[in-house]
Coordinates of C-alpha atoms in Angstrom, one line a residue:
X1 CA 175.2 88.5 -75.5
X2 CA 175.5 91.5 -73.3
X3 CA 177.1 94.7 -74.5
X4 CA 177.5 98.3 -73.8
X5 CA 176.7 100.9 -76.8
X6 CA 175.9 104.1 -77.7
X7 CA 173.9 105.2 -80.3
X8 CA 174.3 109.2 -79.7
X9 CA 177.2 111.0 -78.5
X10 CA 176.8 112.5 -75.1
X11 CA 177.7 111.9 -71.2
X12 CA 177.8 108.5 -69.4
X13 CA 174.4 108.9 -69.3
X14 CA 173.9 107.6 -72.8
X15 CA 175.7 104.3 -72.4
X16 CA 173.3 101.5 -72.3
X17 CA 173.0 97.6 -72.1
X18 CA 171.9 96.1 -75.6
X19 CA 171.8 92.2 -76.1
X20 CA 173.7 91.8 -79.5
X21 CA 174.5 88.9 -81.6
X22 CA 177.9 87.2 -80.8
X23 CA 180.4 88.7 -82.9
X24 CA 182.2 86.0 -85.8
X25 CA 185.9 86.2 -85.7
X26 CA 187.2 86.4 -89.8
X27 CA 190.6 85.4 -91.1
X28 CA 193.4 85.6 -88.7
X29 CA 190.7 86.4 -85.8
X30 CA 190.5 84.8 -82.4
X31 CA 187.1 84.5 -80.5
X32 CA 187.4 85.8 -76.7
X33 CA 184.8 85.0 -74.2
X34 CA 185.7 88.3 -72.2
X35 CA 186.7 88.2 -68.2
X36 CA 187.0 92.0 -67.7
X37 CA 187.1 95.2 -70.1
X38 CA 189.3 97.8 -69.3
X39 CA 187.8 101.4 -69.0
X40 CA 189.8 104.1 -70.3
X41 CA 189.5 107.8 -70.4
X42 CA 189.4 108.0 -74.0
X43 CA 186.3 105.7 -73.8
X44 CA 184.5 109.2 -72.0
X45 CA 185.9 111.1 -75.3
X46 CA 184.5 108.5 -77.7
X47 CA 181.4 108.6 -75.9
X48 CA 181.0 112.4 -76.1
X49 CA 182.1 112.5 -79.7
X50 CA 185.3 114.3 -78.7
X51 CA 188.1 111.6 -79.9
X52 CA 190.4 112.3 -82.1
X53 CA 189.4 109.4 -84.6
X54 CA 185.3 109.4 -85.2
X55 CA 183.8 106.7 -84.7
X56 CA 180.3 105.4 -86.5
X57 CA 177.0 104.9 -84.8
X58 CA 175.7 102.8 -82.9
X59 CA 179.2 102.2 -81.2
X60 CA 180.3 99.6 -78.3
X61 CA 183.7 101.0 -76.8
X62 CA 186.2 99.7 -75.8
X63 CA 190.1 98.7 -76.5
X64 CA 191.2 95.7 -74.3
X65 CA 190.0 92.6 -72.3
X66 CA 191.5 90.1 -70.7
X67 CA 189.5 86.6 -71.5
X68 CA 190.0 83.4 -72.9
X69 CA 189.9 82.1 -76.4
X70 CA 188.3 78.3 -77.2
X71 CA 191.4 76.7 -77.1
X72 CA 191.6 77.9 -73.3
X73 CA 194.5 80.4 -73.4
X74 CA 194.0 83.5 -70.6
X75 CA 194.9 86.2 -73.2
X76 CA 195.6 90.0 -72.9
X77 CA 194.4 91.8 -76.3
X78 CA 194.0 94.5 -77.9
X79 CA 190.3 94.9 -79.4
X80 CA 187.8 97.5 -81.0
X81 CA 184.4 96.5 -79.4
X82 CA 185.6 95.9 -75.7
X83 CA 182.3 96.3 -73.5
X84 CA 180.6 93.2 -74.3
X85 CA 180.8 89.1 -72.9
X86 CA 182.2 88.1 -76.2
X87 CA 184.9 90.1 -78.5
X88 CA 186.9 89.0 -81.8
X89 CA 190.8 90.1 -81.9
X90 CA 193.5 90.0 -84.2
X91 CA 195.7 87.0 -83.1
X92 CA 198.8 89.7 -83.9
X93 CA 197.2 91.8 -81.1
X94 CA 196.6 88.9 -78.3
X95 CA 199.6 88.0 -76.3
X96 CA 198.9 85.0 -73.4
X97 CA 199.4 85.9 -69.6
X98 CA 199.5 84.0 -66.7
X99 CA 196.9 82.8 -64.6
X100 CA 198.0 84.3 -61.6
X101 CA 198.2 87.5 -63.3
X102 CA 195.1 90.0 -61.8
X103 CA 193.2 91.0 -64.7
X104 CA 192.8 94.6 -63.7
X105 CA 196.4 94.6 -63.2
X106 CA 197.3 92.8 -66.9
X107 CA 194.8 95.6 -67.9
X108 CA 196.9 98.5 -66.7
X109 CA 199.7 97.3 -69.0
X110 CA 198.0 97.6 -72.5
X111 CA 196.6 100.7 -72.8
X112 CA 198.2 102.9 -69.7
X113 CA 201.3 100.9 -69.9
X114 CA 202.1 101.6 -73.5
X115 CA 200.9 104.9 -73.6
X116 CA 203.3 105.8 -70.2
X117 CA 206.6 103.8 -71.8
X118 CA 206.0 105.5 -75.2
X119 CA 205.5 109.0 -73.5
X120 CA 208.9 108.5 -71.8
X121 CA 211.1 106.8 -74.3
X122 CA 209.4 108.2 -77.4
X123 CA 208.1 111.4 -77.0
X124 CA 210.3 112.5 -74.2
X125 CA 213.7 110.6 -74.9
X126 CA 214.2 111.0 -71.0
X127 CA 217.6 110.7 -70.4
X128 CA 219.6 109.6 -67.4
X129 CA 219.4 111.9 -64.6
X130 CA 216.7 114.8 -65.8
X131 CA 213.9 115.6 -63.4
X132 CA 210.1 114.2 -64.5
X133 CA 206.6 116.0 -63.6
X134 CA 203.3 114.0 -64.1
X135 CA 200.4 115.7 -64.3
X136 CA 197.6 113.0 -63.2
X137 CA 200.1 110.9 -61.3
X138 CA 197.4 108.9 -59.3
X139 CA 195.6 107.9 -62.2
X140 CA 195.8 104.9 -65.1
X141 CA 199.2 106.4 -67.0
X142 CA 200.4 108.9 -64.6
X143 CA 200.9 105.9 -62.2
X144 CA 202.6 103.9 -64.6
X145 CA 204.8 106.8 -65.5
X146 CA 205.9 107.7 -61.9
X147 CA 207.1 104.5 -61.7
X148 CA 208.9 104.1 -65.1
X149 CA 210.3 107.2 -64.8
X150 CA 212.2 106.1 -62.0
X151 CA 213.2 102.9 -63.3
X152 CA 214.5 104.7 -66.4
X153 CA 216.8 106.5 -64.2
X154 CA 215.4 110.3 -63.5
X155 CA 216.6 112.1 -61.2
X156 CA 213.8 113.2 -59.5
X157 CA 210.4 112.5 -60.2
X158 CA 207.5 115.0 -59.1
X159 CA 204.0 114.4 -59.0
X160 CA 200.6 116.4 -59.5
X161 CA 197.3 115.1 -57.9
X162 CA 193.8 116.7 -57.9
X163 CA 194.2 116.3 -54.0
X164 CA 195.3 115.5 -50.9
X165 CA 194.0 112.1 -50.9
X166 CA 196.3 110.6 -53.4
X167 CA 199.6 112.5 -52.5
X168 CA 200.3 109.2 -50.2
X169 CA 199.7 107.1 -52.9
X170 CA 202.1 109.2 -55.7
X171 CA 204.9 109.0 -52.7
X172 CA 204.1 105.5 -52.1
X173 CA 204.6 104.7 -56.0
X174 CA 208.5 106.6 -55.6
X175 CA 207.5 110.2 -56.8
X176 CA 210.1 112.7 -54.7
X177 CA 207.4 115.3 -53.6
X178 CA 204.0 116.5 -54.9
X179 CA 204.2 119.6 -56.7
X180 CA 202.1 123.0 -57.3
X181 CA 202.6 125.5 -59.9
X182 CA 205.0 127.8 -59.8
X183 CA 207.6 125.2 -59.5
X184 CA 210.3 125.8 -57.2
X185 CA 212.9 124.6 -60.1
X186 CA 212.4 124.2 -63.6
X187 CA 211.5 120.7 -65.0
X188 CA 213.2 119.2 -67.9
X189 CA 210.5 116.8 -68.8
X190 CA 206.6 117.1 -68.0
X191 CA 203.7 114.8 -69.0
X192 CA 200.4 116.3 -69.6
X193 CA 197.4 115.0 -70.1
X194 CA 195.3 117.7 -68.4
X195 CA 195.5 120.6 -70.9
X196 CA 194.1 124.2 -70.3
X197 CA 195.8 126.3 -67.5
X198 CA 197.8 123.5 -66.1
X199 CA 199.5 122.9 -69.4
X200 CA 200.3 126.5 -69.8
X201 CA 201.8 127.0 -66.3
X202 CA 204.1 123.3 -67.4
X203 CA 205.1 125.0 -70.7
X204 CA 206.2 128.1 -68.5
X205 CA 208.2 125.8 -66.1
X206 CA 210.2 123.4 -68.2
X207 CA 214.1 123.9 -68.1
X208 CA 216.1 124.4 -71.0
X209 CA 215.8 122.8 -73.7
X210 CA 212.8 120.9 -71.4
X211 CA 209.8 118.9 -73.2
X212 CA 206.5 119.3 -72.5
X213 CA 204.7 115.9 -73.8
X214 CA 201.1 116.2 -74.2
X215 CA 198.7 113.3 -74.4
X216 CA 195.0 114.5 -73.4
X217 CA 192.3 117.1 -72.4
X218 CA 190.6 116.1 -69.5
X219 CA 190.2 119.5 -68.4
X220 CA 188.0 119.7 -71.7
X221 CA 189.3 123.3 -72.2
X222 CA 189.6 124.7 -75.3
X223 CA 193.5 124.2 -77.4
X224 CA 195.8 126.2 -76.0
X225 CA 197.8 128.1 -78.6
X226 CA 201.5 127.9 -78.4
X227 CA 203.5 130.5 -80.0
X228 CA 206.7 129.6 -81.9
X229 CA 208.3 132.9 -80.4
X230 CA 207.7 131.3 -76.9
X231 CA 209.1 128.2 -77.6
X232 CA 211.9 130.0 -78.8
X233 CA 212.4 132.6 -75.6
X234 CA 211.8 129.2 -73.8
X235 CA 214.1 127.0 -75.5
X236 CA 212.2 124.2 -75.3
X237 CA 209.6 121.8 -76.9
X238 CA 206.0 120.6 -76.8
X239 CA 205.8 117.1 -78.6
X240 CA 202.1 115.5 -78.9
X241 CA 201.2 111.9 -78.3
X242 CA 198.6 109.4 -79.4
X243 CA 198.5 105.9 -78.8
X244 CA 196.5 104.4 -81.5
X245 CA 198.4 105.5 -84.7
X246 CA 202.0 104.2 -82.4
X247 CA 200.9 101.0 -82.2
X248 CA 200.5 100.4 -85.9
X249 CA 204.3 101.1 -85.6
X250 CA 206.6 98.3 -85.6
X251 CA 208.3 97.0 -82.8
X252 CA 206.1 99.5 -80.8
X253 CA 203.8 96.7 -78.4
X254 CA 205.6 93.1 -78.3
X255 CA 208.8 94.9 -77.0
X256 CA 207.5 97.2 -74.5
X257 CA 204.4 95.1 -73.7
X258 CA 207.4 92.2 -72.6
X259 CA 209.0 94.3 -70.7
X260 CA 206.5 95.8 -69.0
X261 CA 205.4 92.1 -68.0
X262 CA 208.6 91.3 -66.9
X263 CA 208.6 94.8 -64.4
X264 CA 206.1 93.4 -62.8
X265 CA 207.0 90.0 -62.7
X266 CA 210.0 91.0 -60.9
X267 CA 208.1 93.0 -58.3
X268 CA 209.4 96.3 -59.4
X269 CA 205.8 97.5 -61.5
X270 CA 203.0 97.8 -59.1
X271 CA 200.3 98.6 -61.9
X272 CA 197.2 100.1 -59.5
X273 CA 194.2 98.6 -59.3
X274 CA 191.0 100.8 -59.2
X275 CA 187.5 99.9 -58.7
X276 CA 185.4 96.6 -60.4
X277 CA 182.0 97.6 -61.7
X278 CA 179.7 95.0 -63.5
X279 CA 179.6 95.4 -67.2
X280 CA 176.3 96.5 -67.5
X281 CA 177.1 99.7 -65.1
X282 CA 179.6 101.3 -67.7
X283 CA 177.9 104.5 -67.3
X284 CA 178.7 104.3 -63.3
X285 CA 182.2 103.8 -63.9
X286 CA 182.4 106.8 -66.3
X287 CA 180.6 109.0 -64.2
X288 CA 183.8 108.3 -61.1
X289 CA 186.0 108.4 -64.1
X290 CA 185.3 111.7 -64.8
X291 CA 184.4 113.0 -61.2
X292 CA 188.1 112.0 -60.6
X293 CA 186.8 109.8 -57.8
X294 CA 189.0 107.0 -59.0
X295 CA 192.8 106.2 -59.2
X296 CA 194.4 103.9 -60.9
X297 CA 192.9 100.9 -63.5
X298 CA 189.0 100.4 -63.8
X299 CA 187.6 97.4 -64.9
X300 CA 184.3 95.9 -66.2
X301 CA 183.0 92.8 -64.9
X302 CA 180.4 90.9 -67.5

């Protein structure tokens, strides 16, 4: 079968097609012929040996498809070896989906939907009425998280793009207004997953007892120190997030996953769809990834 691997860490540049032997699902496994991979942008990190959790070499990324198992099921799931034709999953990790459900769009929900209804009712606790910035808010999460933010009841949601092309697209989603630093008022709740400067100019505008919720680096600065005294003169918090230890957590994907599908069932989650690439360009699709050409969910096609 085809599949995507790496076998040193580096840019997309070092992705590559192999042809590999089907994988054999073990006890408790399902076999999935895949219909699309999602790409995420802690696939980029993986591949440039900056991810949090190592990974061995030779490596195939990815974390979800969409595909069918023997029986014929259309399944969402969660899975380590995503950028191939055929994938094994844990049958705890697959959840069905309808046919007329996009697959780019049942994508968005896994990874980016999680990680965006964690950030706000986890890490965050927004409560009713406080004011949401999203750093990123045209891409995977940050759309998400405009929109749950909303339907969790802020009070006003502001959004930060990387330019003028996507500010329509942030209003369109229900964001108030696009934002710059300094902010005109202070912000109790911001989502980062920028780092560098535009995480220290967030952690110098959050209200009050304001939280700062960081989840990425794709500035690829350097860690920004926070001082303790800071926080303090601030009176506020920065809280860290990571998806992959939270879902090991119980109750943390069949709940939110359900209603997630429900949102958009009922027309009030627009997941957006980004661009289709065949499998074997992975390397294409991170390139646009990281050039922040793209918005929204990317997909690969085997």
């Amino acid at each position: 079968m085809l599949a995507i691997q790496f076998d040193h860490f580096g840019g997309p540049e070092v992705l590559r097609p192999v042809e590999l032997a089907p994988p054999v699902p073990g006890p408790g496994e399902l076999l999935i012929t895949v219909e699309a991979a999602g790409v995420n942008f802690a696939d980029t990190h993986q591949t440039d040996g900056s991810y949090l959790g190592a990974d061995a070499l030779p490596h195939v990324p990815g974390s979800e498809v969409v595909g069918r198992t023997p029986d014929g099921r259309r399944v969402l799931a969660r899975v380590s070896h995503g950028y191939a034709e055929q994938v094994t999953a844990k049958e705890s990790a697959v959840v069905e989906i309808p046919e007329d459900l996009d697959a780019a769009r049942a994508l968005a929900l896994m990874v980016q939907g999680l990680t965006a209804w964690h950030l706000l009712r986890s890490s965050a606790r927004l409560r009713r009425g406080e004011s949401v910035v999203v750093h990123s808010a045209a891409g995977g999460v940050g759309s998400l998280a405009v929109q749950l933010a909303r339907e969790f009841g802020a009070g006003r949601v502001l959004a930060q793009v990387s330019g003028p092309a996507k500010e329509r697209l942030v209003l369109d989603l229900g964001a108030d207004a696009v934002i710059t630093y300094p902010l005109a008022e202070k912000a109790d709740v911001v989502l980062d997953a920028v780092g560098g400067e535009l995480f220290d100019q967030a952690l110098d505008s959050l209200a009050s007892f304001g939280r700062l919720v960081t989840y990425g680096n794709s500035a690829r600065a350097g860690f920004t120190p926070v001082d303790p005294a800071r926080l303090g003169r601030l009176n506020a918090s920065v809280v860290g997030f990571w998806l992959r230890p939270t879902l090991a957590a119980p109750d943390a994907v069949a709940g939110p996953l359900k209603e997630l599908l429900a949102l958009v069932a009922e027309g009030r989650l627009t997941p957006v769809t980004g661009g289709s690439y065949p499998l074997a360009e992975a390397g294409r699709a991170h390139e646009d990834l990281l050039a922040r050409r793209t918005t929204g969910k990317l997909i690969l096609t085997p």
